[in-house]
Tab-separated table of C-alpha atoms and ligand atoms in Angstrom:
chain	number	residue	atom	x	y	z
A	13	MET	CA	210.688	73.171	103.545
A	14	ASN	CA	209.395	75.606	106.147
A	15	LYS	CA	208.387	77.998	103.387
A	16	ILE	CA	206.404	75.246	101.673
A	17	LYS	CA	204.720	74.381	104.978
A	18	GLN	CA	203.832	78.032	105.514
A	19	LYS	CA	202.483	78.328	101.970
A	20	ILE	CA	200.346	75.196	102.438
A	21	SER	CA	198.959	76.429	105.754
A	22	GLN	CA	197.766	79.599	104.011
A	23	LEU	CA	195.680	77.638	101.494
A	24	SER	CA	191.943	77.148	101.967
A	25	ILE	CA	190.657	73.641	102.833
A	26	LYS	CA	189.325	73.347	99.293
A	27	GLN	CA	192.727	74.153	97.796
A	28	LYS	CA	194.490	71.812	100.221
A	29	TRP	CA	192.039	69.045	99.433
A	30	THR	CA	192.458	69.512	95.676
A	31	PHE	CA	196.231	69.747	96.010
A	32	VAL	CA	196.544	66.619	98.173
A	33	SER	CA	194.237	64.503	95.996
A	34	ALA	CA	195.932	65.654	92.790
A	35	LEU	CA	199.359	64.944	94.325
A	36	THR	CA	198.251	61.482	95.506
A	37	ILE	CA	196.932	60.683	92.059
A	38	ILE	CA	200.081	61.967	90.314
A	39	VAL	CA	202.374	59.951	92.611
A	40	SER	CA	200.307	56.756	92.332
A	41	TYR	CA	199.980	57.169	88.580
A	42	ALA	CA	203.713	57.843	88.167
A	43	LEU	CA	204.540	54.734	90.228
A	44	ILE	CA	202.154	52.493	88.320
A	45	SER	CA	203.180	53.838	84.897
A	46	GLY	CA	206.852	53.582	85.859
A	47	MET	CA	206.351	49.936	86.752
A	48	VAL	CA	204.384	49.251	83.562
A	49	TYR	CA	207.053	51.032	81.489
A	50	ILE	CA	209.923	49.045	83.022
A	51	ALA	CA	208.049	45.727	82.656
A	52	MET	CA	207.207	46.519	79.031
A	53	ASN	CA	210.798	47.555	78.346
A	54	ASN	CA	212.183	44.261	79.741
A	55	TRP	CA	209.629	42.152	77.981
A	56	LEU	CA	210.155	43.816	74.583
A	57	ILE	CA	213.964	43.784	74.777
A	58	ASN	CA	213.938	40.071	75.687
A	59	ASP	CA	211.642	39.494	72.757
A	60	GLU	CA	214.028	41.318	70.415
A	61	GLU	CA	216.974	39.299	71.715
A	62	ARG	CA	215.030	36.069	71.298
A	63	ASN	CA	214.183	37.084	67.748
A	64	ALA	CA	217.839	37.838	66.897
A	65	THR	CA	219.153	34.521	68.316
A	66	THR	CA	216.361	32.508	66.653
A	67	ILE	CA	217.228	33.948	63.242
A	68	ALA	CA	220.939	33.270	63.848
A	69	GLN	CA	220.088	29.658	64.729
A	70	ASP	CA	217.880	29.358	61.640
A	71	VAL	CA	220.758	30.520	59.413
A	72	GLN	CA	223.086	28.031	61.087
A	73	SER	CA	220.619	25.165	60.606
A	74	PHE	CA	220.204	26.214	56.987
A	75	PHE	CA	223.952	25.662	56.372
A	76	LEU	CA	223.859	22.331	58.198
A	77	GLU	CA	220.952	21.139	56.086
A	78	GLU	CA	222.704	22.090	52.853
A	79	GLY	CA	225.189	19.223	53.491
A	80	ALA	CA	228.920	18.703	53.535
A	81	PHE	CA	229.497	19.074	49.792
A	82	ILE	CA	228.165	22.567	49.246
A	83	THR	CA	230.782	25.238	48.528
A	84	ILE	CA	230.837	28.847	49.526
A	85	GLN	CA	230.517	29.794	45.822
A	86	ASP	CA	227.187	27.902	45.651
A	87	ILE	CA	225.850	29.999	48.476
A	88	GLN	CA	227.282	33.215	47.073
A	89	ASN	CA	225.463	32.490	43.813
A	90	ASN	CA	222.173	31.762	45.467
A	91	THR	CA	221.396	33.964	48.480
A	92	SER	CA	217.659	34.099	47.864
A	93	LEU	CA	216.923	31.242	50.317
A	94	MET	CA	218.881	32.992	53.033
A	95	ASN	CA	217.069	36.205	52.237
A	96	MET	CA	213.869	34.434	53.184
A	97	ILE	CA	215.227	33.472	56.612
A	98	VAL	CA	216.699	36.834	57.544
A	99	ASP	CA	214.387	39.751	58.389
A	100	ARG	CA	214.529	42.759	56.117
A	101	ASN	CA	215.954	45.052	58.766
A	102	GLN	CA	218.603	42.554	59.895
A	103	THR	CA	222.044	42.234	58.309
A	104	VAL	CA	223.955	38.958	58.150
A	105	ARG	CA	227.618	38.851	57.249
A	106	ILE	CA	229.779	35.739	56.920
A	107	TYR	CA	233.515	36.089	57.444
A	108	ASN	CA	236.317	33.655	56.773
A	109	GLN	CA	239.018	32.918	59.279
A	110	ASP	CA	240.985	35.980	58.110
A	111	GLN	CA	237.949	38.092	58.960
A	112	ILE	CA	237.267	38.891	55.319
A	113	GLU	CA	233.618	39.260	54.432
A	114	ILE	CA	232.505	36.461	52.122
A	115	ILE	CA	228.723	36.724	52.082
A	116	ARG	CA	226.333	39.537	53.036
A	117	ILE	CA	222.556	39.430	53.318
A	118	ASN	CA	220.993	42.939	53.482
A	119	ASP	CA	223.007	46.002	54.434
A	120	THR	CA	220.956	47.934	56.945
A	121	VAL	CA	223.727	48.529	59.489
A	122	GLU	CA	227.495	48.722	59.053
A	123	SER	CA	229.671	46.082	60.675
A	124	PRO	CA	231.274	47.302	63.895
A	125	LYS	CA	234.895	48.367	63.577
A	126	GLU	CA	235.939	46.237	66.474
A	127	LYS	CA	236.061	42.610	65.406
A	128	PRO	CA	234.839	39.808	67.730
A	129	SER	CA	237.132	37.682	69.823
A	130	LEU	CA	237.259	33.947	69.251
A	131	GLN	CA	235.453	33.501	72.522
A	132	ASN	CA	232.585	35.724	71.369
A	133	ILE	CA	232.192	33.564	68.306
A	134	ILE	CA	232.468	30.142	69.942
A	135	LYS	CA	230.031	31.014	72.730
A	136	GLY	CA	227.567	32.488	70.190
A	137	GLN	CA	227.366	35.617	72.311
A	138	VAL	CA	224.658	38.292	71.911
A	139	LEU	CA	226.138	41.772	72.345
A	140	ARG	CA	224.260	45.077	72.598
A	141	LYS	CA	226.161	47.856	70.862
A	142	LYS	CA	225.786	51.287	69.382
A	143	ILE	CA	226.891	51.523	65.736
A	144	ASN	CA	226.872	55.073	64.391
A	145	GLY	CA	224.425	55.996	67.135
A	146	GLN	CA	222.097	53.126	66.309
A	147	ASP	CA	221.223	50.672	69.071
A	148	VAL	CA	221.645	47.039	67.884
A	149	PHE	CA	221.992	43.426	68.997
A	150	ILE	CA	224.903	41.523	67.408
A	151	VAL	CA	224.869	37.710	67.422
A	152	TYR	CA	228.064	35.816	66.510
A	153	SER	CA	228.209	32.119	65.720
A	154	PRO	CA	230.773	29.790	64.110
A	155	ILE	CA	229.947	28.593	60.554
A	156	LYS	CA	231.127	25.500	58.662
A	157	ILE	CA	230.138	25.165	55.010
A	158	GLY	CA	231.800	22.139	53.376
A	159	ALA	CA	235.501	22.822	53.640
A	160	PHE	CA	234.890	26.470	54.636
A	161	THR	CA	235.147	27.558	58.266
A	162	GLY	CA	234.373	31.042	59.403
A	163	TYR	CA	231.814	32.885	61.478
A	164	MET	CA	228.533	34.693	61.071
A	165	GLU	CA	227.639	38.145	62.352
A	166	LEU	CA	223.944	38.980	62.609
A	167	ILE	CA	223.071	42.598	63.343
A	168	HIS	CA	219.563	43.176	64.667
A	169	PRO	CA	218.639	46.891	64.931
A	170	LEU	CA	216.449	47.905	67.879
A	171	ASP	CA	214.585	50.663	66.019
A	172	THR	CA	211.151	49.012	66.385
A	173	PHE	CA	211.760	48.492	70.085
A	174	HIS	CA	212.706	52.146	70.549
A	175	SER	CA	209.761	53.500	68.624
A	176	LEU	CA	207.424	51.215	70.589
A	177	MET	CA	208.856	52.464	73.883
A	178	LYS	CA	208.578	56.065	72.700
A	179	TYR	CA	204.982	55.496	71.742
A	180	MET	CA	204.311	53.937	75.152
A	181	LEU	CA	205.902	56.892	76.972
A	182	THR	CA	203.823	59.406	75.005
A	183	LEU	CA	200.648	57.444	75.671
A	184	LEU	CA	201.368	57.141	79.403
A	185	SER	CA	202.190	60.861	79.653
A	186	ILE	CA	198.997	61.908	77.846
A	187	LEU	CA	196.939	59.569	80.021
A	188	GLY	CA	198.758	60.902	83.121
A	189	ILE	CA	198.041	64.545	82.267
A	190	GLY	CA	194.407	63.618	81.567
A	191	ALA	CA	194.141	61.791	84.891
A	192	VAL	CA	195.599	64.734	86.803
A	193	ILE	CA	193.244	67.227	85.142
A	194	LEU	CA	190.250	64.951	85.764
A	195	ALA	CA	191.302	64.236	89.357
A	196	SER	CA	191.879	67.904	90.214
A	197	THR	CA	188.559	68.973	88.695
A	198	LEU	CA	186.703	66.146	90.407
A	199	SER	CA	188.313	66.653	93.806
A	200	SER	CA	187.805	70.396	93.608
A	201	TYR	CA	184.124	69.780	92.792
A	202	ILE	CA	183.725	67.244	95.617
A	203	ALA	CA	185.534	69.578	98.012
A	204	SER	CA	183.205	72.458	97.229
A	205	LEU	CA	180.210	70.117	97.527
A	206	LEU	CA	181.346	68.915	100.956
A	207	LEU	CA	182.378	72.347	102.141
A	208	LYS	CA	179.114	73.996	101.079
A	209	PRO	CA	177.335	73.279	104.394
A	210	ILE	CA	180.448	74.383	106.283
A	211	ASN	CA	180.366	77.645	104.357
A	212	HIS	CA	176.706	78.052	105.277
A	213	LEU	CA	177.655	77.402	108.884
A	214	ARG	CA	180.373	80.035	108.677
A	215	ASN	CA	178.008	82.586	107.117
A	216	SER	CA	175.381	81.895	109.747
A	217	MET	CA	178.006	82.382	112.492
A	218	ALA	CA	179.155	85.624	110.873
A	219	GLN	CA	175.556	86.833	110.794
A	220	VAL	CA	175.067	86.018	114.488
A	221	ARG	CA	178.347	87.818	115.249
A	222	ASP	CA	177.440	90.908	113.231
A	223	SER	CA	173.690	91.206	113.805
A	224	GLY	CA	173.150	89.370	117.086
A	225	ILE	CA	171.421	86.125	118.028
A	226	GLU	CA	167.984	87.484	116.985
A	227	GLN	CA	169.097	87.439	113.340
A	228	LYS	CA	170.185	83.809	113.496
A	229	VAL	CA	169.530	81.559	110.518
A	230	MET	CA	168.726	77.956	111.359
A	231	LEU	CA	170.593	75.694	108.960
A	232	THR	CA	169.089	72.731	107.156
A	233	TYR	CA	171.205	69.709	106.265
A	234	ASP	CA	169.410	66.395	106.300
A	235	THR	CA	172.301	64.022	105.751
A	236	ASN	CA	173.201	61.901	108.724
A	237	ASP	CA	176.986	62.349	108.493
A	238	GLU	CA	179.552	64.232	110.604
A	239	ILE	CA	178.656	67.571	109.010
A	240	GLY	CA	174.947	66.898	109.619
A	241	ASP	CA	175.824	66.185	113.241
A	242	LEU	CA	177.840	69.403	113.480
A	243	ILE	CA	175.014	71.463	111.998
A	244	GLN	CA	172.436	69.887	114.266
A	245	MET	CA	174.639	70.676	117.264
A	246	TYR	CA	175.067	74.239	116.023
A	247	ASN	CA	171.289	74.649	115.644
A	248	GLU	CA	170.687	73.236	119.119
A	249	MET	CA	173.376	75.497	120.527
A	250	LEU	CA	171.781	78.523	118.838
A	251	ALA	CA	168.351	77.597	120.192
A	252	GLU	CA	169.834	77.145	123.679
A	253	LEU	CA	171.660	80.483	123.377
A	254	GLN	CA	168.503	82.192	122.198
A	255	MET	CA	166.614	80.778	125.176
A	256	SER	CA	169.210	81.875	127.663
A	257	PHE	CA	169.427	85.263	125.936
A	258	ASN	CA	165.637	85.629	126.234
A	259	ARG	CA	165.781	84.522	129.867
A	260	GLN	CA	168.432	87.113	130.558
A	261	GLN	CA	166.469	89.858	128.846
A	262	GLN	CA	163.325	88.871	130.693
A	263	PHE	CA	165.310	88.852	133.930
A	264	VAL	CA	166.704	92.332	133.326
A	265	GLN	CA	163.278	93.694	132.387
A	266	ASP	CA	161.548	92.061	135.356
A	267	ALA	CA	164.260	93.054	137.772
A	268	SER	CA	164.401	96.691	136.691
A	269	HIS	CA	160.614	96.955	136.666
A	270	GLU	CA	160.136	95.421	140.095
A	271	LEU	CA	163.100	97.137	141.729
A	272	ARG	CA	161.933	100.549	140.601
A	273	THR	CA	159.046	100.644	143.148
A	274	PRO	CA	161.075	99.949	146.321
A	275	ILE	CA	163.911	102.205	145.128
A	276	GLN	CA	161.471	105.033	144.460
A	277	ALA	CA	159.932	104.466	147.893
A	278	ILE	CA	163.339	104.606	149.613
A	279	GLU	CA	164.277	107.681	147.560
A	280	GLY	CA	160.999	109.371	148.588
A	281	HIS	CA	161.617	108.657	152.261
A	282	LEU	CA	165.225	109.809	152.098
A	283	SER	CA	164.264	113.177	150.530
A	284	LEU	CA	161.486	113.509	153.112
A	285	LEU	CA	164.084	112.961	155.832
A	286	ASN	CA	166.424	115.381	154.139
A	287	ARG	CA	163.865	118.149	154.105
A	288	TRP	CA	161.952	117.761	157.358
A	289	GLY	CA	162.770	114.516	159.046
A	290	LYS	CA	166.169	115.275	160.565
A	291	SER	CA	164.596	117.179	163.465
A	292	ASP	CA	161.271	115.286	163.558
A	293	PRO	CA	161.679	111.967	165.370
A	294	THR	CA	158.245	110.684	164.198
A	295	ILE	CA	159.103	111.185	160.494
A	296	LEU	CA	162.598	109.842	161.130
A	297	ASN	CA	161.339	106.622	162.753
A	298	GLU	CA	158.594	106.073	160.232
A	299	SER	CA	160.892	106.661	157.227
A	300	ILE	CA	163.656	104.401	158.535
A	301	LYS	CA	161.109	101.653	159.279
A	302	THR	CA	159.557	101.890	155.813
A	303	SER	CA	162.924	102.079	154.093
A	304	LEU	CA	164.127	98.991	155.970
A	305	ALA	CA	160.961	97.134	154.955
A	306	GLU	CA	161.538	98.145	151.331
A	307	VAL	CA	165.170	97.015	151.515
A	308	ALA	CA	164.015	93.661	152.912
A	309	ARG	CA	161.511	93.366	150.055
A	310	MET	CA	164.221	94.245	147.547
A	311	LYS	CA	166.479	91.587	149.054
A	312	GLN	CA	163.753	88.962	148.787
A	313	LEU	CA	163.012	90.040	145.223
A	314	MET	CA	166.669	89.812	144.254
A	315	GLU	CA	166.983	86.338	145.762
A	316	GLU	CA	163.878	85.099	143.983
A	317	LEU	CA	164.899	86.641	140.668
A	318	LEU	CA	168.316	85.046	140.920
A	319	LEU	CA	166.710	81.694	141.715
A	320	LEU	CA	164.545	82.014	138.601
A	321	ALA	CA	167.425	83.138	136.382
A	322	LYS	CA	169.574	80.282	137.567
A	323	ASN	CA	169.237	77.300	135.291
A	324	ASP	CA	170.649	74.373	137.208
A	325	PRO	CA	170.700	71.222	135.099
A	326	VAL	CA	168.352	68.378	136.048
A	327	ASN	CA	169.973	66.081	138.574
A	328	LYS	CA	169.343	62.590	137.139
A	329	GLU	CA	170.186	61.006	140.495
A	330	ALA	CA	167.786	63.235	142.459
A	331	LYS	CA	165.755	61.681	145.253
A	332	ALA	CA	163.841	63.238	148.087
A	333	ASP	CA	162.276	61.832	151.229
A	334	VAL	CA	158.819	63.458	150.960
A	335	HIS	CA	157.996	62.684	154.565
A	336	ALA	CA	161.107	64.430	155.881
A	337	VAL	CA	160.684	67.457	153.605
A	338	ILE	CA	157.074	68.002	154.753
A	339	GLN	CA	158.101	67.704	158.401
A	340	GLN	CA	160.840	70.272	157.918
A	341	VAL	CA	158.585	72.802	156.139
A	342	VAL	CA	155.867	72.374	158.793
A	343	GLU	CA	158.406	72.944	161.590
A	344	GLU	CA	159.840	76.113	160.069
A	345	GLN	CA	156.387	77.562	159.237
A	346	LYS	CA	155.135	76.830	162.752
A	347	PHE	CA	158.109	78.772	164.037
A	348	VAL	CA	157.368	81.821	161.845
A	349	TYR	CA	153.568	81.615	162.114
A	350	PRO	CA	152.772	80.063	165.502
A	351	GLN	CA	149.002	80.578	165.071
A	352	VAL	CA	148.837	78.201	162.067
A	353	THR	CA	147.604	74.618	162.482
A	354	PHE	CA	148.738	71.739	160.249
A	355	ASP	CA	147.072	68.396	159.471
A	356	VAL	CA	149.633	66.071	157.957
A	357	SER	CA	148.774	62.551	156.763
A	358	PHE	CA	150.496	59.797	154.754
A	359	ILE	CA	148.861	56.881	152.910
A	360	GLY	CA	150.570	53.948	151.207
A	361	GLU	CA	154.021	52.437	151.083
A	362	VAL	CA	156.649	55.134	151.643
A	363	LYS	CA	159.063	55.750	148.762
A	364	ASN	CA	161.426	58.459	147.615
A	365	ALA	CA	160.397	61.031	145.003
A	366	PHE	CA	162.416	61.879	141.885
A	367	VAL	CA	163.245	65.495	142.754
A	368	THR	CA	166.013	67.093	144.789
A	369	THR	CA	165.301	67.769	148.467
A	370	GLU	CA	166.022	71.485	147.915
A	371	ALA	CA	163.580	71.780	144.994
A	372	LEU	CA	160.801	69.893	146.815
A	373	THR	CA	161.314	71.996	149.946
A	374	GLN	CA	161.051	75.206	147.903
A	375	ILE	CA	157.919	73.967	146.072
A	376	ILE	CA	156.071	72.915	149.252
A	377	ARG	CA	157.237	75.994	151.196
A	378	ASN	CA	155.917	78.402	148.523
A	379	ILE	CA	152.491	76.709	148.413
A	380	VAL	CA	152.168	76.443	152.204
A	381	GLU	CA	153.302	80.055	152.713
A	382	ASN	CA	150.707	81.275	150.191
A	383	GLY	CA	148.021	79.284	152.033
A	384	ILE	CA	148.984	81.086	155.239
A	385	ARG	CA	149.444	84.564	153.728
A	386	TYR	CA	146.341	84.652	151.554
A	387	ASN	CA	144.121	83.800	154.449
A	388	GLU	CA	141.718	85.888	156.497
A	389	GLN	CA	140.915	83.281	159.118
A	390	LYS	CA	143.068	81.312	161.528
A	391	PRO	CA	145.113	79.450	158.917
A	392	ASN	CA	144.822	75.665	158.726
A	393	ILE	CA	146.948	73.753	156.227
A	394	GLN	CA	146.270	70.135	155.329
A	395	ILE	CA	149.026	68.146	153.682
A	396	LYS	CA	147.983	64.710	152.470
A	397	THR	CA	150.569	62.412	150.873
A	398	THR	CA	149.458	59.320	148.938
A	399	TYR	CA	152.128	56.891	147.743
A	400	PHE	CA	151.087	55.048	144.576
A	401	GLU	CA	153.163	52.527	142.606
A	402	ASP	CA	154.901	55.053	140.308
A	403	ILE	CA	153.605	58.363	141.568
A	404	ILE	CA	153.464	60.253	144.821
A	405	GLU	CA	150.479	62.562	145.142
A	406	LEU	CA	150.566	65.569	147.439
A	407	ASP	CA	147.426	67.549	148.260
A	408	ILE	CA	148.094	70.848	150.023
A	409	THR	CA	144.840	72.520	151.055
A	410	ASP	CA	144.313	75.805	152.867
A	411	ASN	CA	141.271	77.569	154.302
A	412	GLY	CA	142.268	80.899	152.733
A	413	ILE	CA	140.589	83.514	150.579
A	414	GLY	CA	140.634	81.355	147.425
A	415	ILE	CA	141.471	82.335	143.855
A	416	GLU	CA	138.832	83.300	141.328
A	417	LYS	CA	138.532	80.861	138.414
A	418	GLN	CA	139.678	83.364	135.757
A	419	HIS	CA	142.931	84.043	137.655
A	420	ILE	CA	143.950	80.407	138.171
A	421	PRO	CA	145.662	79.933	134.721
A	422	PHE	CA	147.904	82.958	135.379
A	423	VAL	CA	149.062	82.465	138.965
A	424	PHE	CA	152.236	80.719	137.736
A	425	ASP	CA	153.214	83.734	135.567
A	426	ARG	CA	156.015	85.942	136.772
A	427	PHE	CA	154.881	88.907	138.881
A	428	TYR	CA	151.271	87.899	138.546
A	429	ARG	CA	149.266	88.944	141.578
A	430	VAL	CA	145.530	88.403	141.756
A	431	ASP	CA	144.894	91.699	143.440
A	432	ALA	CA	148.166	93.546	143.712
A	433	SER	CA	146.755	96.524	145.691
A	434	ARG	CA	145.150	94.256	148.292
A	435	HIS	CA	148.140	91.990	148.636
A	436	THR	CA	151.077	94.379	148.964
A	437	GLU	CA	150.851	94.256	152.711
A	438	ARG	CA	151.153	90.465	152.508
A	439	GLY	CA	154.650	90.996	151.079
A	440	GLY	CA	154.441	88.790	147.980
A	441	THR	CA	156.629	89.485	144.968
A	442	GLY	CA	154.517	87.552	142.477
A	443	LEU	CA	157.438	85.212	141.866
A	444	GLY	CA	156.767	82.397	144.377
A	445	LEU	CA	154.558	80.252	142.141
A	446	SER	CA	156.691	80.874	139.011
A	447	ILE	CA	159.663	79.471	140.935
A	448	THR	CA	157.469	76.549	142.018
A	449	LYS	CA	156.432	75.908	138.404
A	450	MET	CA	159.984	76.214	137.075
A	451	LEU	CA	161.260	73.620	139.581
A	452	ALA	CA	158.231	71.361	139.020
A	453	ASP	CA	158.713	71.376	135.234
A	454	LYS	CA	162.327	70.410	135.665
A	455	TYR	CA	161.355	67.193	137.476
A	456	ASN	CA	158.153	66.507	135.512
A	457	ILE	CA	155.933	67.286	138.467
A	458	ASP	CA	152.331	67.948	137.511
A	459	ILE	CA	150.575	70.731	139.452
A	460	SER	CA	146.848	71.440	139.386
A	461	ILE	CA	144.810	73.955	141.393
A	462	GLN	CA	141.295	73.716	142.842
A	463	SER	CA	139.945	76.813	144.527
A	464	ASP	CA	136.734	78.189	146.019
A	465	ILE	CA	136.422	81.808	147.073
A	466	LYS	CA	136.339	82.236	150.864
A	467	ILE	CA	136.614	78.450	151.349
A	468	GLY	CA	140.158	77.749	150.340
A	469	THR	CA	142.601	76.522	147.736
A	470	SER	CA	143.993	73.073	147.085
A	471	PHE	CA	147.231	72.351	145.161
A	472	LYS	CA	147.648	68.797	143.840
A	473	LEU	CA	151.210	67.703	143.010
A	474	LYS	CA	151.925	64.474	141.102
A	475	ILE	CA	155.580	63.599	141.580
A	476	LEU	CA	157.346	60.679	139.901
A	477	ALA	CA	158.587	58.016	142.283
A	478	GLU	CA	162.382	57.760	142.322
A	479	ASN	CA	162.495	54.369	140.545
A	480	THR	CA	160.384	55.495	137.563
A	481	LYS	CA	162.064	58.804	136.597
A	482	PHE	CA	161.505	59.820	132.954
B	525	ADP	P1	153.397	86.064	145.684
B	525	ADP	O1	154.848	86.078	145.907
B	525	ADP	O2	152.842	87.402	145.377
B	525	ADP	O3	152.639	85.294	146.672
B	525	ADP	P2	152.885	83.862	143.947
B	525	ADP	O4	153.475	83.602	142.613
B	525	ADP	O5	153.254	82.940	145.028
B	525	ADP	O6	153.230	85.344	144.278
B	525	ADP	O7	151.350	83.847	143.750
B	525	ADP	C1	150.731	84.584	142.736
B	525	ADP	C2	149.382	85.107	143.148
B	525	ADP	O8	148.453	84.050	143.240
B	525	ADP	C3	149.397	85.716	144.514
B	525	ADP	O9	149.720	87.086	144.437
B	525	ADP	C4	147.989	85.495	144.994
B	525	ADP	O10	147.169	86.537	144.541
B	525	ADP	C5	147.548	84.247	144.324
B	525	ADP	N1	147.652	83.065	145.264
B	525	ADP	C6	148.626	82.174	145.283
B	525	ADP	N2	148.393	81.203	146.177
B	525	ADP	C7	147.231	81.486	146.749
B	525	ADP	C8	146.420	80.878	147.754
B	525	ADP	N3	146.785	79.768	148.388
B	525	ADP	N4	145.271	81.477	148.073
B	525	ADP	C9	144.858	82.598	147.439
B	525	ADP	N5	145.559	83.223	146.479
B	525	ADP	C10	146.740	82.693	146.134
């Protein structure tokens, strides 16, 4: 049993499918044909028995009709009438009381050696016997012809019944073999048809395994069934994997590119120290100060890169108190840049925004910080919040240096700096606004920029109110 189980587990799904369907069909067919065969057998044998007893009764009635004065000699001389009653394959013998055969119609089967008991005769019993290997029905019945009393023995061979049953068995077997061949071919065809997309899926997976996600093959399968669902999920998973793979690659490229500058700077200062700085306190101080600044820049860069690479799922339950977030950002910026002035105003009925407090804080902080950093005057930041029915609008305006029109479309790109050489001392990494954009996209926040050189820049945010979401 275990061996069979092991053998079956080694078969492919197609083979298992074909095997199981063929087996089911064979078993059901065998059951149905078995039942048909048994029913047929019973029906035909009853019919044969009925036929034998009817003929025996007919012979008996024939003698009764002939009347009380007929003699056995009369019947012996004229058996043609009886010949008409008895079938050609049946044999009728009439015996006297001493069991001596007096009359015989036909001689298809010998009389059995064993003679009937009186009871057999009186009851008119039907016996099934084998005479010289031949299956027969024997009907006994008492006979009275004039003064003669004896009994009749009718032998009814079952040859027709047996050949009919044999014919039936051959027919059922041929039909059975045909059904099994048809069923196996059909189920094997259906199995390969159904397994075709699964094979494609397997080949596509093998290709991704061997040649990498770049060589992926998107599968097409339009049917809306379980396999279609599986393939759609696989395609979506591949697309998602590709995206995260791209993000990772981009991250590694960006990180290595951006980290090279501070590392080279630190390396330069360390070799300077190594050569001349150990005994020169001015070089020593300067190099340590610069190296520390570079390390701080590297730390900030790492944190921002990690924030960008992180792909937190959208929080469907997110809500933020815009008022509180603005207050918090203003407080912390005032602490870092005490010279900055803020004008904060709110219009409309206060409501929560559909965005997490952390994301909104990061978005507003990045914009406000830029307004302070890219500024050559005493920085003034205006934050105006307008609560509409479904949307909360935030206008953050600075009095900074402004952004030239041609640069505006690119400020959200990673590492994009309008004038990198001028701005290094301002400490930006070129990642602040890309983080802002990434978070804004996640919560369907629309951001637009208005800017005038030397006058200032205004960021307009349109945030969904908490109850509207998307
Ligand atoms: P960084 O970290 O360098 O500030 P950002 O992504 O925040 O990078 O901004 C990209 C570039 O856009 C900045 O380098 C700067 O040149 C320009 N910029 C952003 N905000 C302002 C602003 N309020 N005023 C002037 N220029 C800005």
